[in-house]
Short mmCIF file of C-alpha atoms in Angstrom, two decimals:
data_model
loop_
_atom_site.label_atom_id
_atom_site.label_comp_id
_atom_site.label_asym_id
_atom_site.label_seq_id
_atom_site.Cartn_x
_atom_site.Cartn_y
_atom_site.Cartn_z
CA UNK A 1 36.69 -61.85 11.09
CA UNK A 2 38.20 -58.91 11.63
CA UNK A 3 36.62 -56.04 14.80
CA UNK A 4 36.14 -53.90 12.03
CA UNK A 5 34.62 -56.55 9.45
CA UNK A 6 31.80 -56.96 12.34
CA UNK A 7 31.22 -53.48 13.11
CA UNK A 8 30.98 -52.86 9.15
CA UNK A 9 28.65 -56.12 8.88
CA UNK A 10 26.39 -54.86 11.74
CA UNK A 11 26.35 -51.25 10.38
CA UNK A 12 25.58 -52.28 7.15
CA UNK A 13 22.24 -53.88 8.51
CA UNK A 14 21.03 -50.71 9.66
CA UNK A 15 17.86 -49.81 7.55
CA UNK A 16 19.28 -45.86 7.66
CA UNK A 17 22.92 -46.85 6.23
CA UNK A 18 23.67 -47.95 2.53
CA UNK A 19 27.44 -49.04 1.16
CA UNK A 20 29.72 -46.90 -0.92
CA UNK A 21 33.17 -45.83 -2.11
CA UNK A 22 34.79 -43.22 0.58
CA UNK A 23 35.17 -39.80 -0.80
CA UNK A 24 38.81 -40.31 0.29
CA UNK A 25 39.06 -42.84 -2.15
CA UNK A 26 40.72 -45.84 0.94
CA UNK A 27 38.21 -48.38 2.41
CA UNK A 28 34.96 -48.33 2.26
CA UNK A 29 31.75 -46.58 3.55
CA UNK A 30 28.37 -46.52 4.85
CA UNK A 31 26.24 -43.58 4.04
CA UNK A 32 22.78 -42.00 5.41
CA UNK A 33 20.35 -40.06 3.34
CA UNK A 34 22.22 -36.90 4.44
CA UNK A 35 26.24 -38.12 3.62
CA UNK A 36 29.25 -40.36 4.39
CA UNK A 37 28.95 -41.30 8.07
CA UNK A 38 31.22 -43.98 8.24
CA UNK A 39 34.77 -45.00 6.47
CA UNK A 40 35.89 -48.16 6.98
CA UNK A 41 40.12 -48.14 6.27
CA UNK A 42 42.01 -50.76 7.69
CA UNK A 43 41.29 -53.67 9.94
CA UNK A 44 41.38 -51.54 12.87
CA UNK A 45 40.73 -47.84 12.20
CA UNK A 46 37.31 -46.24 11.47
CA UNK A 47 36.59 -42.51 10.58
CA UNK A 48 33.03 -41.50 11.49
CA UNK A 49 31.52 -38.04 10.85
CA UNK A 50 29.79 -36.21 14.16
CA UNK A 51 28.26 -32.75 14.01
CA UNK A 52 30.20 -29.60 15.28
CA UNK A 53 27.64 -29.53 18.10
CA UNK A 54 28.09 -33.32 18.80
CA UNK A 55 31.96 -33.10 18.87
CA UNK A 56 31.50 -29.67 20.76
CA UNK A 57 29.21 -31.38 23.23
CA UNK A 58 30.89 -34.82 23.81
CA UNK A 59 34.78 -33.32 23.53
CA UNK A 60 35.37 -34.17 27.46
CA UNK A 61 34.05 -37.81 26.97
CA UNK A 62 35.83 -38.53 23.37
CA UNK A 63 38.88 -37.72 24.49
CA UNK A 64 38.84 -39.45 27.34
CA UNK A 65 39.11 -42.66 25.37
CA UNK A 66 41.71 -44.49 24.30
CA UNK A 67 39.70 -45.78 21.03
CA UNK A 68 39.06 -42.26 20.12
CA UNK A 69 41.42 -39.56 18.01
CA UNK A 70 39.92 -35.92 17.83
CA UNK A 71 42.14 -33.67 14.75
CA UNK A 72 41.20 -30.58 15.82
CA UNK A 73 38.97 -28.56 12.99
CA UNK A 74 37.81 -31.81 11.79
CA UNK A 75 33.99 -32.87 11.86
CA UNK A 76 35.59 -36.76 11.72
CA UNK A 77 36.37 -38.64 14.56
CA UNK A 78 39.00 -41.93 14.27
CA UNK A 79 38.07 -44.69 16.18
CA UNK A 80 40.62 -47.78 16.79
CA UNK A 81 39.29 -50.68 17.19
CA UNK A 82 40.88 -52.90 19.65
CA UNK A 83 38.77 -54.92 21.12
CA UNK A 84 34.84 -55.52 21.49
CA UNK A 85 34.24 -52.82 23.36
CA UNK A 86 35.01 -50.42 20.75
CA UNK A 87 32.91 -51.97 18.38
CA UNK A 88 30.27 -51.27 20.99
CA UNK A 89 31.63 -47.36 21.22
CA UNK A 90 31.36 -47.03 17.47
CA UNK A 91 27.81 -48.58 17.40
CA UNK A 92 26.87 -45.92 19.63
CA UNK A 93 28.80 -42.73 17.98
CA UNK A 94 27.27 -43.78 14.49
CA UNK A 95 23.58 -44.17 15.92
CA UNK A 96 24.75 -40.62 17.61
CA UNK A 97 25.69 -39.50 14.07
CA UNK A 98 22.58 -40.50 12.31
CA UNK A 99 20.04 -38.90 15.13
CA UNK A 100 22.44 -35.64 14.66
CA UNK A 101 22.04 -35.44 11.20
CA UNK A 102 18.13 -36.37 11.08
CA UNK A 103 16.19 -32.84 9.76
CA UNK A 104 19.35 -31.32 8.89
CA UNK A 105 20.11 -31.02 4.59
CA UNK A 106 22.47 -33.34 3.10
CA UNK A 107 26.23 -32.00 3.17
CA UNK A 108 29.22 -32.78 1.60
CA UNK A 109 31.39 -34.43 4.48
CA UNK A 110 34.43 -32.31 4.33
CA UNK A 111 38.16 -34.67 4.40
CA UNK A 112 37.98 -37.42 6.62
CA UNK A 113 40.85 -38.13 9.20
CA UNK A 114 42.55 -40.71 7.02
CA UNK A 115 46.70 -40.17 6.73
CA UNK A 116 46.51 -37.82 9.33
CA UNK A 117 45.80 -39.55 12.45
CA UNK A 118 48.87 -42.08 13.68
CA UNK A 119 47.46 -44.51 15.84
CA UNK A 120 49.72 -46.01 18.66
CA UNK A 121 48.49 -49.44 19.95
CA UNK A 122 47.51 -49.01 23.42
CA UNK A 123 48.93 -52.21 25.72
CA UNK A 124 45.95 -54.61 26.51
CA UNK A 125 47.00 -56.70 29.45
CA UNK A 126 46.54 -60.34 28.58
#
């Protein structure tokens, strides 16, 4: 099983998440009451949608990580998965997502980051 097969797995037993066809049309993704939260397109790279505020707010931290891409102007962050640990960032950053988005009216979730984020594979010591 794939790290992004178990993320998507454990995501999709969230009671607040449901499956669906990315508005991007690649993958697949989990939606909240409010919109697309998560796309799911390869083995290995996730898009999730974050607030302004949240993306405002965590900038300093997200881009301190190697697992995380920030396209600047886009409300969608790519995560890579490379090991467990980003599984466990991802977990986080959608439970994030869906305590952002609680009280707020549902919005369309504006292009995600797929095709224009190239991910280079960061060297995991053995």
């Amino acid at each position: 099983m794939t790290l992004a097969e178990r993320a998507f797995e454990r995501l999709q037993a969230w009671p607040d998440l449901r499956t669906g066809h990315p508005s991007c049309g690649t993958g697949r993704a989990l939606r909240s009451p409010h919109g697309e939260i998560v796309h799911f397109h390869s083995d290995r790279d996730v898009d999730l949608h974050l607030t302004g505020r949240a993306i405002e707010r965590f900038a300093r931290d997200l881009q301190g990580s190697t697992a995380i891409h920030l396209v600047p102007g886009s409300r969608w962050v790519t995560v890579h998965l490379d090991c467990d640990t980003d599984v466990d960032l991802l977990l986080s950053l959608v439970s994030m997502a869906l305590k952002a988005y609680q009280g707020q009216a549902g919005e369309a979730a504006a292009t995600c980051n797929f095709r224009r984020v190239t991910v280079v594979p960061r060297d995991i010591p053995a």
